[in-house]
XYZ file of C-alpha atoms in Angstrom:
351
model
C 0.013 -0.006 0.026
C 1.163 3.496 -0.732
C 0.111 7.111 -0.052
C 0.594 10.501 -1.782
C 3.152 12.748 -0.059
C 3.056 16.513 -0.945
C 6.127 18.462 -0.002
C 5.577 22.241 0.387
C 6.753 24.799 -0.524
C 7.962 22.707 -3.608
C 4.405 21.735 -4.333
C 5.722 18.307 -5.477
C 3.815 15.053 -4.784
C 5.617 11.812 -4.587
C 4.684 8.256 -3.513
C 5.451 7.014 -0.007
C 5.152 3.356 0.807
C 3.510 2.015 3.917
C 6.265 1.796 6.642
C 8.685 3.969 4.678
C 9.847 7.101 6.436
C 9.124 10.503 5.028
C 12.806 11.238 4.783
C 13.543 8.052 2.768
C 10.725 8.707 0.369
C 11.953 12.287 -0.242
C 15.486 11.362 -0.732
C 14.635 8.552 -3.104
C 12.731 11.004 -5.132
C 15.692 13.351 -5.321
C 14.246 15.767 -2.857
C 16.579 16.918 -0.060
C 15.123 17.420 3.333
C 17.479 18.731 6.088
C 18.581 15.888 8.367
C 21.553 14.745 10.458
C 21.366 11.906 13.027
C 18.714 9.792 11.312
C 17.939 8.259 14.730
C 15.127 10.606 15.859
C 17.399 12.414 18.335
C 18.651 15.625 16.891
C 15.462 17.342 15.494
C 17.213 18.588 12.351
C 14.595 16.915 10.108
C 11.547 18.300 11.953
C 8.721 19.139 9.575
C 5.056 20.414 9.876
C 2.240 18.132 8.871
C -0.552 20.263 7.402
C -2.786 17.362 6.324
C -2.907 13.740 7.020
C -1.867 11.413 9.804
C 1.580 9.976 10.772
C 3.078 7.423 13.081
C 6.038 9.113 14.944
C 8.083 5.970 15.290
C 11.169 6.240 17.505
C 11.306 10.072 17.744
C 12.659 10.940 21.165
C 10.521 13.127 23.433
C 13.462 15.497 23.703
C 13.805 16.082 19.955
C 9.995 16.090 19.390
C 8.136 17.254 22.516
C 4.582 16.375 23.328
C 3.176 19.902 22.519
C 4.992 19.641 19.124
C 3.200 16.457 18.397
C -0.026 18.110 19.263
C 0.899 20.833 16.778
C 1.318 18.187 14.099
C 4.998 18.328 13.833
C 7.092 15.186 13.235
C 10.649 14.088 12.556
C 10.955 13.041 8.916
C 13.689 10.448 9.652
C 11.371 8.172 11.661
C 7.798 9.258 10.865
C 5.711 7.068 8.581
C 2.503 7.867 6.764
C -0.837 6.603 7.989
C -2.687 8.499 5.142
C -2.039 10.788 2.265
C 0.172 13.535 3.577
C 1.020 17.214 3.033
C 4.062 18.591 4.833
C 5.899 21.825 5.017
C 9.672 21.706 5.266
C 12.516 24.296 5.232
C 14.130 23.645 2.001
C 16.999 25.828 0.815
C 18.126 25.845 -2.824
C 21.832 25.353 -3.322
C 23.196 26.068 -6.753
C 25.954 23.441 -6.220
C 23.628 20.570 -5.140
C 22.965 17.922 -7.800
C 19.984 16.580 -5.730
C 20.592 13.012 -6.820
C 17.923 10.371 -5.927
C 18.922 7.655 -3.471
C 19.018 4.225 -4.900
C 20.063 0.733 -3.883
C 23.120 -0.792 -5.466
C 24.418 -4.384 -5.353
C 28.024 -5.202 -5.778
C 30.947 -7.402 -4.731
C 33.868 -6.630 -2.456
C 36.960 -6.715 -4.823
C 39.625 -6.102 -2.248
C 40.261 -5.176 1.338
C 43.520 -3.428 2.401
C 44.935 -2.486 5.736
C 45.545 1.231 5.391
C 46.549 1.747 9.017
C 46.433 -0.371 12.201
C 42.830 0.889 12.725
C 41.583 1.584 9.137
C 40.595 -0.702 6.445
C 40.210 0.276 2.777
C 37.220 -1.586 1.222
C 36.641 -1.522 -2.604
C 33.206 -2.519 -3.892
C 32.598 -3.160 -7.604
C 28.981 -2.246 -8.316
C 26.672 -4.046 -10.744
C 25.530 -0.651 -11.935
C 27.381 2.703 -11.494
C 26.434 5.083 -8.800
C 26.280 8.818 -9.438
C 27.318 10.916 -6.520
C 28.974 14.230 -5.560
C 32.448 14.131 -4.023
C 31.905 14.383 -0.277
C 28.768 12.370 -0.082
C 28.325 8.979 1.760
C 26.626 5.687 1.362
C 24.988 3.203 3.687
C 26.644 -0.238 3.708
C 24.219 -3.085 4.542
C 25.867 -5.690 6.705
C 24.802 -9.331 7.397
C 22.356 -10.662 9.875
C 20.846 -8.203 12.372
C 23.787 -5.818 12.211
C 21.886 -3.448 9.900
C 23.503 -0.725 7.841
C 26.337 1.656 8.612
C 27.119 5.010 6.941
C 30.594 5.561 5.362
C 31.952 8.428 3.261
C 33.092 7.588 -0.303
C 36.849 8.049 -0.560
C 37.029 7.637 -4.296
C 36.213 10.418 -6.765
C 32.860 10.456 -8.797
C 34.770 9.541 -11.940
C 35.289 6.062 -10.546
C 31.490 5.443 -10.261
C 31.704 1.713 -10.976
C 33.884 0.938 -7.994
C 33.611 2.791 -4.721
C 36.255 2.969 -1.986
C 35.286 3.169 1.641
C 37.856 3.775 4.470
C 36.540 2.196 7.592
C 37.912 2.770 11.028
C 37.305 0.127 13.637
C 35.175 1.441 16.544
C 35.779 -0.186 19.943
C 32.738 -2.309 20.670
C 31.184 -1.460 17.375
C 29.460 -4.457 15.847
C 29.493 -3.099 12.250
C 33.073 -2.023 12.001
C 34.178 -5.162 13.784
C 32.546 -7.233 11.047
C 34.317 -5.366 8.312
C 37.698 -5.589 10.001
C 37.504 -9.181 11.215
C 35.112 -11.101 8.907
C 34.470 -9.403 5.630
C 36.186 -11.132 2.698
C 36.966 -10.256 -0.931
C 34.410 -11.818 -3.200
C 31.562 -11.145 -0.722
C 28.262 -9.777 -2.209
C 27.088 -6.607 -0.538
C 24.406 -3.884 -1.035
C 24.791 -0.108 -0.572
C 22.311 2.683 -0.709
C 23.070 6.229 -1.641
C 24.105 8.954 -2.288
C 23.419 10.706 1.016
C 24.567 13.929 2.515
C 24.901 17.668 1.774
C 28.635 17.900 2.105
C 30.228 18.973 -1.179
C 32.518 21.699 -2.494
C 30.799 25.024 -3.280
C 32.352 25.215 -6.744
C 30.232 28.122 -7.888
C 32.017 30.321 -5.357
C 35.292 29.895 -7.223
C 37.452 30.742 -4.188
C 40.378 28.972 -2.560
C 39.507 25.993 -0.378
C 41.017 24.461 2.780
C 40.233 20.923 3.976
C 40.917 20.059 7.583
C 40.643 16.391 8.400
C 41.542 13.869 11.101
C 41.548 10.077 11.218
C 39.252 8.294 8.673
C 37.694 11.788 8.179
C 40.161 11.876 5.242
C 37.649 9.986 3.100
C 35.403 12.900 1.973
C 38.305 15.431 1.506
C 40.157 12.792 -0.593
C 37.226 12.318 -3.012
C 36.693 16.091 -3.120
C 40.379 16.923 -3.823
C 40.660 14.314 -6.500
C 37.531 15.591 -8.112
C 38.648 19.180 -8.092
C 42.024 18.328 -9.581
C 40.488 16.162 -12.287
C 38.157 19.061 -13.271
C 41.125 21.497 -13.405
C 40.060 23.665 -10.471
C 42.675 26.434 -10.576
C 42.215 27.981 -7.136
C 44.510 27.165 -4.244
C 43.605 23.893 -2.465
C 45.121 23.081 1.008
C 44.726 19.804 2.857
C 45.613 19.838 6.561
C 45.516 16.230 7.755
C 46.156 14.994 11.259
C 46.839 11.630 12.811
C 48.465 10.538 16.111
C 51.484 8.780 14.597
C 53.188 8.129 11.219
C 51.785 4.555 11.008
C 48.300 6.032 11.056
C 48.933 8.587 8.365
C 47.508 6.955 5.305
C 47.721 8.115 1.660
C 50.629 10.298 2.763
C 52.912 9.448 -0.233
C 50.036 9.887 -2.690
C 49.204 13.403 -1.321
C 52.985 14.337 -1.480
C 52.914 13.171 -5.159
C 49.746 15.201 -5.947
C 51.307 18.336 -4.391
C 54.341 17.885 -6.644
C 52.168 17.393 -9.768
C 49.632 20.203 -9.020
C 51.113 23.627 -8.161
C 47.802 24.785 -6.692
C 47.646 21.963 -4.218
C 49.347 22.105 -0.820
C 49.497 19.063 1.618
C 50.119 19.760 5.389
C 50.306 16.596 7.464
C 50.368 16.875 11.264
C 51.128 14.224 13.926
C 49.996 14.835 17.457
C 51.672 11.949 19.297
C 54.589 10.856 17.098
C 57.555 9.702 19.326
C 60.441 12.089 19.663
C 63.397 11.202 17.483
C 61.428 9.264 15.100
C 62.684 11.136 12.053
C 59.414 12.889 11.386
C 60.152 16.332 9.916
C 56.629 17.519 9.469
C 54.365 19.472 11.792
C 53.947 18.012 15.349
C 50.666 19.001 16.924
C 46.927 18.911 16.126
C 45.111 19.858 12.953
C 43.943 23.175 14.099
C 47.411 24.157 15.218
C 48.882 23.134 11.845
C 46.288 24.998 10.007
C 46.892 28.144 12.085
C 50.618 27.836 11.341
C 50.195 27.172 7.684
C 47.864 30.179 7.146
C 49.603 32.456 9.613
C 46.191 32.735 11.425
C 44.395 34.394 8.445
C 41.823 32.309 6.637
C 39.989 35.205 4.865
C 38.758 34.529 1.368
C 38.471 30.743 1.753
C 35.927 28.101 2.001
C 36.725 25.579 4.676
C 35.577 21.904 4.851
C 35.977 20.024 8.111
C 35.865 16.230 8.682
C 36.934 14.281 11.664
C 36.098 13.700 15.401
C 33.808 16.215 17.149
C 36.576 17.633 19.313
C 38.760 18.243 16.273
C 35.888 19.960 14.480
C 35.152 22.224 17.396
C 38.943 23.137 17.702
C 39.105 23.890 13.984
C 35.962 26.040 14.005
C 37.450 28.147 16.852
C 40.728 28.483 14.967
C 38.993 29.447 11.659
C 36.885 32.071 13.519
C 39.995 33.500 15.248
C 41.555 33.704 11.721
C 38.525 35.754 10.550
C 36.590 33.033 8.696
C 33.061 32.656 9.783
C 29.948 30.391 9.696
C 28.882 31.082 6.078
C 32.167 29.923 4.821
C 32.680 26.828 7.053
C 31.212 23.429 6.242
C 31.316 20.168 8.157
C 30.201 16.746 7.327
C 26.867 16.452 9.157
C 27.417 12.850 9.970
C 26.069 12.036 13.426
C 25.695 8.715 15.134
C 23.028 8.030 17.782
C 25.695 8.708 20.426
C 27.076 11.761 18.884
C 23.587 13.297 18.516
C 23.326 13.522 22.220
C 26.670 15.369 22.718
C 26.860 19.126 23.202
C 28.338 20.892 20.210
C 30.156 24.047 20.005
C 28.171 27.117 21.281
C 30.226 29.184 18.807
C 28.652 27.343 15.900
C 25.079 26.382 16.641
C 24.190 25.842 13.018
C 26.299 22.680 12.887
């Protein structure tokens, strides 16, 4: 059974299946609704129901209070239709967004490589190519009752027939443990995507700086490769941090890119590298390396941040101190159920 879902102010009507969330129906129709945690916890996807009935699902009473339910509001990530629906959502047009519909893709794991002691590279050859924007992510469906997990695509859109995922093992994480300990080359898998609103604002035509830590390198790698392939001629800077040299993956590849492309600069930083190891690069954290590289002046740039929440908060503070503000700072809005309950920087409430 299906219902009609009308999304205002677009005035567009799409089909929503019984049991399908409002968010999933919209994304699969190529309509972007603001969202973040996808667990009913952060309230980013809150919409107004102007006609029809919904089942609220697992929306938390903190993200969607009782009086808001009485006012016919719902969380699109977990609300399902009980009748034909009309909703009102805050939809902002973005000239750089391709608004690609979410689809399911089957494929086979062609290889798995140990990139660092904690990060695996997983390559999936798809039966049909996926179209995505550099910086977006996919959901990887894992066996049994594990469910799906979201991972940024590390390969550029030009390699649409085989996607690369960089997966860091999370202590106690069932999904990442499966990838690191049990997944094998030749295994059939399914992904869905593309998801996310994290991509380069190419129309701005200004210099860009990427600040990344850990496996947060995935999105910037895809975005940088895409920009260089397209002949982007503005300065591109990647500031990438890890704890030690053994965790610093794709280091040699970025060094080679910097030698090949005069407009690309690579600034690696190690925060806990042993003294006397021979490391001659920057010692410290990502935000410290960026401040040093730019002499504390980030004006005229667009900044893209990917990494642990504490790193992102520190980078935001540094950028603002260097006179770059909210309208020019973008983060990968990629929040787990645990992260959604953490307090984020009061300096940057839009993130």
